[in-house]
Amino acid sequence: PQKIIIDTDPGQDDALAILLALGSPELDVLGITAAAGNVPVTLTSKNIRKVCELAGRPDVKVFAGCEGPMEGTLFTAEYVHGATGMDGADLPEPTMPVQAQHGVDFIIETLMNNEPGTVTLCTLGPLTNLGTALKREPKIAERVQQIVLMGGGLFEGGNVTPAAEFNIFVDPAAAKIVFACGAPIVMMPLDVTHQTLTTAKRVEAIKALGTPLSEAVVGWLDFFERFDEQKYGTDGGPLHDPNVIAYLLKPELYSGRLCNVEIEADSALTKGMTVADWWGVTDRPKNATFMRGVDADGFYALLTERLARLPA
Ligand code: BDR
Ligand code: CA
């Protein structure tokens, strides 16, 4: 199976991404590192363990990462995800441990100890842990197979400011390091995730699985979409992070373009903007595959099928 590390800040949609990965035999989850983002890192590392236990996988190695962005103070999103970060389902307090090693050290050690080109990094939150790891050990850039990340947006604009998507907005300094590191990057921006909507029909199909796990998932989706559905006026809200995992399982669901993407880190107006040169109007190096198209029904079919396999 494909070896992956997931870096994440659950987050209801992060939780679904973790479940999608754990329900997929094609993937070997070497470890999950907690990022500070939707809520502080003490909560995200707890939420990751709740999700692993829900999936019947208390054996997964979970690491706590950095507490705040590389520069400035942490901006969180309880206004979207609720006070716990995963409101909508009541899950028991986790009993599985957090590993003693720091998440950043785990990322570095794993990439340095595995054959180059065999471990993929999946990031579902602000890029703080990866940015910090790259700063401390730049050699990991040539060893990672690829970085697949949820973040940014171009034609869809931003969801925190008119210009910026949450994950990039929270830590633009880290994003800048990641996008300049030279490793292959695949981006799942809002342009994709605003198409994978939690319509009533799709949520109904998950509910029909009739398991305690599907009940928790539906609770999360109901809570999560409450915020976005109103805002965007769509049937259902965007489901962001599982697109990263779905891409690894079925890349044919997605279409995009390799282009130059630079991160605006300084401007007060556009801080956190992913300036993607979709039309190739500069000769700046093409550093990221910017995804724009998705087969949303195919995505939900995959997600639902994999959720049905859990708990493991
Ligand atoms: C991203 O921000 C978070 O709130 C979600 O979990 C997702 O990773 C979407 O902008
Ligand atoms: Ca997230």
GROMACS .gro file of C-alpha atoms and ligand atoms in nm:
model
  323
    1PRO     CA    1   0.000   0.000   0.000
    2GLN     CA    2   0.085   0.368  -0.045
    3LYS     CA    3   0.249   0.504   0.271
    4ILE     CA    4   0.105   0.834   0.393
    5ILE     CA    5   0.129   1.077   0.683
    6ILE     CA    6  -0.183   1.282   0.753
    7ASP     CA    7  -0.140   1.626   0.911
    8THR     CA    8  -0.478   1.754   1.025
    9ASP     CA    9  -0.685   1.984   1.248
   10PRO     CA   10  -1.022   1.807   1.298
   11GLY     CA   11  -1.266   1.958   1.202
   12GLN     CA   12  -1.566   1.753   1.086
   13ASP     CA   13  -1.436   1.741   0.729
   14ASP     CA   14  -1.090   1.640   0.852
   15ALA     CA   15  -1.260   1.361   1.047
   16LEU     CA   16  -1.420   1.231   0.728
   17ALA     CA   17  -1.085   1.244   0.550
   18ILE     CA   18  -0.926   1.035   0.825
   19LEU     CA   19  -1.211   0.784   0.805
   20LEU     CA   20  -1.177   0.765   0.426
   21ALA     CA   21  -0.807   0.687   0.466
   22LEU     CA   22  -0.858   0.429   0.740
   23GLY     CA   23  -1.132   0.260   0.537
   24SER     CA   24  -0.903   0.223   0.234
   25PRO     CA   25  -0.669  -0.078   0.214
   26GLU     CA   26  -0.467   0.096  -0.059
   27LEU     CA   27  -0.330   0.334   0.206
   28ASP     CA   28  -0.092   0.268   0.493
   29VAL     CA   29  -0.131   0.550   0.747
   30LEU     CA   30   0.212   0.568   0.911
   31GLY     CA   31   0.099   0.835   1.154
   32ILE     CA   32  -0.132   1.130   1.202
   33THR     CA   33   0.005   1.463   1.320
   34ALA     CA   34  -0.219   1.721   1.484
   35ALA     CA   35  -0.212   2.078   1.355
   36ALA     CA   36  -0.342   2.390   1.526
   37GLY     CA   37  -0.616   2.539   1.309
   38ASN     CA   38  -0.989   2.492   1.342
   39VAL     CA   39  -0.927   2.463   1.716
   40PRO     CA   40  -0.607   2.455   1.926
   41VAL     CA   41  -0.376   2.156   1.899
   42THR     CA   42  -0.473   1.998   2.234
   43LEU     CA   43  -0.826   1.961   2.093
   44THR     CA   44  -0.724   1.852   1.744
   45SER     CA   45  -0.496   1.579   1.881
   46LYS     CA   46  -0.783   1.459   2.099
   47ASN     CA   47  -1.026   1.471   1.804
   48ILE     CA   48  -0.792   1.264   1.587
   49ARG     CA   49  -0.788   0.992   1.852
   50LYS     CA   50  -1.168   1.001   1.882
   51VAL     CA   51  -1.192   0.944   1.508
   52CYS     CA   52  -0.937   0.661   1.510
   53GLU     CA   53  -1.126   0.486   1.789
   54LEU     CA   54  -1.455   0.534   1.605
   55ALA     CA   55  -1.289   0.366   1.307
   56GLY     CA   56  -1.177   0.076   1.525
   57ARG     CA   57  -0.811   0.175   1.486
   58PRO     CA   58  -0.668   0.261   1.830
   59ASP     CA   59  -0.333   0.135   1.699
   60VAL     CA   60  -0.276   0.440   1.476
   61LYS     CA   61   0.015   0.659   1.590
   62VAL     CA   62  -0.100   1.012   1.673
   63PHE     CA   63   0.141   1.300   1.736
   64ALA     CA   64   0.081   1.653   1.860
   65GLY     CA   65   0.231   1.928   1.646
   66CYS     CA   66   0.301   2.301   1.677
   67GLU     CA   67   0.071   2.515   1.890
   68GLY     CA   68   0.054   2.818   1.666
   69PRO     CA   69   0.162   2.955   1.329
   70MET     CA   70   0.527   3.018   1.241
   71GLU     CA   71   0.457   3.391   1.270
   72GLY     CA   72   0.186   3.575   1.463
   73THR     CA   73  -0.096   3.432   1.670
   74LEU     CA   74  -0.339   3.149   1.601
   75PHE     CA   75  -0.671   3.227   1.428
   76THR     CA   76  -0.924   2.950   1.496
   77ALA     CA   77  -1.266   2.863   1.349
   78GLU     CA   78  -1.498   2.763   1.631
   79TYR     CA   79  -1.754   2.975   1.448
   80VAL     CA   80  -1.766   2.704   1.181
   81HIS     CA   81  -1.680   2.383   1.365
   82GLY     CA   82  -1.815   2.444   1.717
   83ALA     CA   83  -1.629   2.468   2.048
   84THR     CA   84  -1.486   2.115   2.029
   85GLY     CA   85  -1.391   2.148   1.662
   86MET     CA   86  -1.606   1.841   1.591
   87ASP     CA   87  -1.950   1.938   1.718
   88GLY     CA   88  -2.242   1.735   1.587
   89ALA     CA   89  -2.159   1.390   1.723
   90ASP     CA   90  -2.101   1.283   2.082
   91LEU     CA   91  -1.802   1.054   2.090
   92PRO     CA   92  -1.641   0.908   2.402
   93GLU     CA   93  -1.319   1.054   2.541
   94PRO     CA   94  -1.036   0.868   2.368
   95THR     CA   95  -0.826   0.618   2.561
   96MET     CA   96  -0.553   0.561   2.300
   97PRO     CA   97  -0.231   0.754   2.366
   98VAL     CA   98  -0.070   1.056   2.205
   99GLN     CA   99   0.287   0.960   2.112
  100ALA     CA  100   0.564   1.126   2.312
  101GLN     CA  101   0.747   1.239   1.996
  102HIS     CA  102   0.660   1.581   1.853
  103GLY     CA  103   0.471   1.574   1.523
  104VAL     CA  104   0.740   1.775   1.343
  105ASP     CA  105   1.010   1.528   1.452
  106PHE     CA  106   0.792   1.239   1.340
  107ILE     CA  107   0.752   1.392   0.993
  108ILE     CA  108   1.128   1.450   0.959
  109GLU     CA  109   1.227   1.110   1.096
  110THR     CA  110   0.977   0.923   0.879
  111LEU     CA  111   1.086   1.096   0.559
  112MET     CA  112   1.455   1.052   0.637
  113ASN     CA  113   1.420   0.683   0.730
  114ASN     CA  114   1.201   0.565   0.443
  115GLU     CA  115   1.322   0.517   0.085
  116PRO     CA  116   1.302   0.850  -0.103
  117GLY     CA  117   0.981   0.887  -0.302
  118THR     CA  118   0.778   0.636  -0.100
  119VAL     CA  119   0.594   0.851   0.157
  120THR     CA  120   0.320   1.100   0.063
  121LEU     CA  121   0.224   1.385   0.296
  122CYS     CA  122  -0.144   1.476   0.317
  123THR     CA  123  -0.215   1.808   0.484
  124LEU     CA  124  -0.569   1.904   0.581
  125GLY     CA  125  -0.502   2.211   0.794
  126PRO     CA  126  -0.264   2.506   0.821
  127LEU     CA  127   0.085   2.412   0.698
  128THR     CA  128   0.268   2.491   1.024
  129ASN     CA  129   0.400   2.142   1.099
  130LEU     CA  130   0.527   2.084   0.747
  131GLY     CA  131   0.672   2.435   0.717
  132THR     CA  132   0.854   2.390   1.046
  133ALA     CA  133   0.983   2.047   0.941
  134LEU     CA  134   1.112   2.187   0.609
  135LYS     CA  135   1.287   2.472   0.786
  136ARG     CA  136   1.455   2.238   1.031
  137GLU     CA  137   1.547   1.968   0.775
  138PRO     CA  138   1.526   2.098   0.416
  139LYS     CA  139   1.640   1.757   0.284
  140ILE     CA  140   1.292   1.615   0.341
  141ALA     CA  141   1.175   1.808   0.031
  142GLU     CA  142   1.367   1.575  -0.201
  143ARG     CA  143   1.259   1.263  -0.012
  144VAL     CA  144   0.883   1.316   0.003
  145GLN     CA  145   0.691   1.147  -0.279
  146GLN     CA  146   0.439   1.430  -0.305
  147ILE     CA  147   0.248   1.674  -0.089
  148VAL     CA  148  -0.128   1.667  -0.139
  149LEU     CA  149  -0.296   1.951   0.043
  150MET     CA  150  -0.632   2.113   0.099
  151GLY     CA  151  -0.589   2.486   0.076
  152GLY     CA  152  -0.619   2.798  -0.132
  153GLY     CA  153  -0.851   2.904  -0.410
  154LEU     CA  154  -0.845   3.111  -0.724
  155PHE     CA  155  -1.171   3.149  -0.918
  156GLU     CA  156  -1.375   3.080  -0.601
  157GLY     CA  157  -1.200   3.349  -0.398
  158GLY     CA  158  -1.154   3.301  -0.024
  159ASN     CA  159  -1.363   3.181   0.269
  160VAL     CA  160  -1.199   3.380   0.551
  161THR     CA  161  -1.132   3.698   0.359
  162PRO     CA  162  -1.230   3.772  -0.001
  163ALA     CA  163  -0.882   3.660  -0.102
  164ALA     CA  164  -0.782   3.384   0.140
  165GLU     CA  165  -0.884   3.030   0.226
  166PHE     CA  166  -0.861   2.932   0.595
  167ASN     CA  167  -0.568   2.685   0.590
  168ILE     CA  168  -0.339   2.924   0.404
  169PHE     CA  169  -0.465   3.232   0.588
  170VAL     CA  170  -0.379   3.085   0.930
  171ASP     CA  171  -0.012   3.032   0.846
  172PRO     CA  172   0.099   3.201   0.523
  173ALA     CA  173   0.464   3.193   0.633
  174ALA     CA  174   0.453   2.815   0.651
  175ALA     CA  175   0.263   2.794   0.321
  176LYS     CA  176   0.532   3.006   0.159
  177ILE     CA  177   0.803   2.762   0.269
  178VAL     CA  178   0.601   2.463   0.148
  179PHE     CA  179   0.523   2.608  -0.196
  180ALA     CA  180   0.889   2.701  -0.244
  181CYS     CA  181   1.033   2.368  -0.128
  182GLY     CA  182   1.059   2.201  -0.470
  183ALA     CA  183   0.863   1.885  -0.385
  184PRO     CA  184   0.568   1.788  -0.608
  185ILE     CA  185   0.252   1.954  -0.475
  186VAL     CA  186  -0.110   1.876  -0.556
  187MET     CA  187  -0.359   2.136  -0.435
  188MET     CA  188  -0.725   2.082  -0.355
  189PRO     CA  189  -0.849   2.443  -0.341
  190LEU     CA  190  -1.196   2.582  -0.275
  191ASP     CA  191  -1.246   2.563  -0.653
  192VAL     CA  192  -1.276   2.185  -0.607
  193THR     CA  193  -1.421   2.159  -0.257
  194HIS     CA  194  -1.707   2.400  -0.327
  195GLN     CA  195  -1.828   2.144  -0.582
  196THR     CA  196  -1.833   1.845  -0.348
  197LEU     CA  197  -2.150   1.954  -0.172
  198THR     CA  198  -2.321   1.761   0.106
  199THR     CA  199  -2.657   1.750  -0.073
  200ALA     CA  200  -2.953   1.588   0.104
  201LYS     CA  201  -2.934   1.290  -0.132
  202ARG     CA  202  -2.567   1.224  -0.064
  203VAL     CA  203  -2.607   1.254   0.313
  204GLU     CA  204  -2.908   1.019   0.290
  205ALA     CA  205  -2.688   0.755   0.123
  206ILE     CA  206  -2.442   0.774   0.413
  207LYS     CA  207  -2.725   0.760   0.667
  208ALA     CA  208  -2.857   0.447   0.495
  209LEU     CA  209  -2.541   0.260   0.598
  210GLY     CA  210  -2.715   0.244   0.935
  211THR     CA  211  -2.402   0.201   1.148
  212PRO     CA  212  -2.304   0.395   1.462
  213LEU     CA  213  -2.019   0.535   1.254
  214SER     CA  214  -2.251   0.661   0.981
  215GLU     CA  215  -2.470   0.817   1.247
  216ALA     CA  216  -2.172   1.015   1.378
  217VAL     CA  217  -2.077   1.120   1.025
  218VAL     CA  218  -2.428   1.242   0.949
  219GLY     CA  219  -2.431   1.435   1.280
  220TRP     CA  220  -2.108   1.606   1.180
  221LEU     CA  221  -2.231   1.688   0.832
  222ASP     CA  222  -2.557   1.831   0.963
  223PHE     CA  223  -2.368   2.054   1.203
  224PHE     CA  224  -2.101   2.155   0.956
  225GLU     CA  225  -2.327   2.239   0.663
  226ARG     CA  226  -2.555   2.450   0.881
  227PHE     CA  227  -2.297   2.724   0.857
  228ASP     CA  228  -2.201   2.695   0.491
  229GLU     CA  229  -2.536   2.611   0.336
  230GLN     CA  230  -2.680   2.937   0.460
  231LYS     CA  231  -2.380   3.130   0.345
  232TYR     CA  232  -2.359   2.987  -0.006
  233GLY     CA  233  -2.728   2.921  -0.069
  234THR     CA  234  -2.658   2.569  -0.198
  235ASP     CA  235  -2.817   2.230  -0.126
  236GLY     CA  236  -2.563   2.122   0.136
  237GLY     CA  237  -2.227   2.274   0.220
  238PRO     CA  238  -1.879   2.218   0.078
  239LEU     CA  239  -1.690   1.914   0.203
  240HIS     CA  240  -1.322   2.003   0.185
  241ASP     CA  241  -1.058   1.773   0.328
  242PRO     CA  242  -1.167   1.425   0.209
  243ASN     CA  243  -1.080   1.538  -0.145
  244VAL     CA  244  -0.712   1.503  -0.054
  245ILE     CA  245  -0.752   1.135   0.032
  246ALA     CA  246  -0.993   1.068  -0.255
  247TYR     CA  247  -0.731   1.200  -0.496
  248LEU     CA  248  -0.481   0.937  -0.376
  249LEU     CA  249  -0.740   0.663  -0.422
  250LYS     CA  250  -0.890   0.779  -0.752
  251PRO     CA  251  -0.691   1.059  -0.918
  252GLU     CA  252  -0.912   1.024  -1.227
  253LEU     CA  253  -1.191   1.200  -1.034
  254TYR     CA  254  -0.994   1.525  -1.059
  255SER     CA  255  -0.864   1.757  -1.328
  256GLY     CA  256  -0.630   2.051  -1.298
  257ARG     CA  257  -0.318   2.214  -1.427
  258LEU     CA  258   0.046   2.228  -1.322
  259CYS     CA  259   0.117   2.596  -1.272
  260ASN     CA  260   0.303   2.848  -1.058
  261VAL     CA  261   0.147   2.921  -0.722
  262GLU     CA  262   0.290   3.191  -0.495
  263ILE     CA  263   0.169   3.275  -0.146
  264GLU     CA  264   0.094   3.631  -0.038
  265ALA     CA  265   0.210   3.654   0.322
  266ASP     CA  266   0.243   4.026   0.389
  267SER     CA  267  -0.039   4.235   0.245
  268ALA     CA  268  -0.310   4.319   0.498
  269LEU     CA  269  -0.572   4.301   0.223
  270THR     CA  270  -0.474   3.972   0.058
  271LYS     CA  271  -0.274   3.787   0.325
  272GLY     CA  272  -0.300   3.411   0.265
  273MET     CA  273  -0.397   3.440  -0.101
  274THR     CA  274  -0.277   3.163  -0.333
  275VAL     CA  275  -0.171   3.355  -0.643
  276ALA     CA  276  -0.205   3.079  -0.904
  277ASP     CA  277  -0.083   3.151  -1.257
  278TRP     CA  278  -0.354   2.940  -1.420
  279TRP     CA  279  -0.316   3.111  -1.760
  280GLY     CA  280   0.063   3.098  -1.763
  281VAL     CA  281   0.110   3.472  -1.790
  282THR     CA  282   0.446   3.459  -1.610
  283ASP     CA  283   0.750   3.238  -1.657
  284ARG     CA  284   0.771   3.160  -1.288
  285PRO     CA  285   0.843   2.793  -1.215
  286LYS     CA  286   0.545   2.557  -1.219
  287ASN     CA  287   0.543   2.428  -0.862
  288ALA     CA  288   0.193   2.292  -0.797
  289THR     CA  289  -0.088   2.104  -0.967
  290PHE     CA  290  -0.388   2.325  -0.907
  291MET     CA  291  -0.703   2.113  -0.921
  292ARG     CA  292  -1.019   2.270  -1.054
  293GLY     CA  293  -1.255   1.996  -1.174
  294VAL     CA  294  -1.404   1.706  -0.978
  295ASP     CA  295  -1.652   1.426  -1.041
  296ALA     CA  296  -1.853   1.502  -0.726
  297ASP     CA  297  -2.085   1.201  -0.757
  298GLY     CA  298  -1.784   0.974  -0.802
  299PHE     CA  299  -1.626   1.130  -0.495
  300TYR     CA  300  -1.934   1.063  -0.279
  301ALA     CA  301  -1.970   0.708  -0.412
  302LEU     CA  302  -1.611   0.638  -0.307
  303LEU     CA  303  -1.652   0.803   0.033
  304THR     CA  304  -1.974   0.617   0.111
  305GLU     CA  305  -1.833   0.282   0.001
  306ARG     CA  306  -1.526   0.324   0.223
  307LEU     CA  307  -1.726   0.442   0.525
  308ALA     CA  308  -1.929   0.122   0.492
  309ARG     CA  309  -1.613  -0.082   0.559
  310LEU     CA  310  -1.558   0.075   0.902
  311PRO     CA  311  -1.502   0.005   1.186
  312ALA     CA  312  -1.204  -0.202   1.074
  313BDR     C1  313  -1.047   2.425   0.542
  313BDR     O1  314  -1.060   2.499   0.663
  313BDR     C2  315  -1.107   2.415   0.766
  313BDR     O2  316  -1.205   2.481   0.837
  313BDR     C3  317  -1.153   2.287   0.701
  313BDR     O3  318  -1.128   2.177   0.786
  313BDR     C4  319  -1.071   2.280   0.576
  313BDR     O4  320  -0.947   2.216   0.600
  313BDR     C5  321  -1.141   2.484   0.441
  313BDR     O5  322  -1.111   2.616   0.416
  314CA      CA  323  -0.902   2.094   0.804
   0.00000   0.00000   0.00000
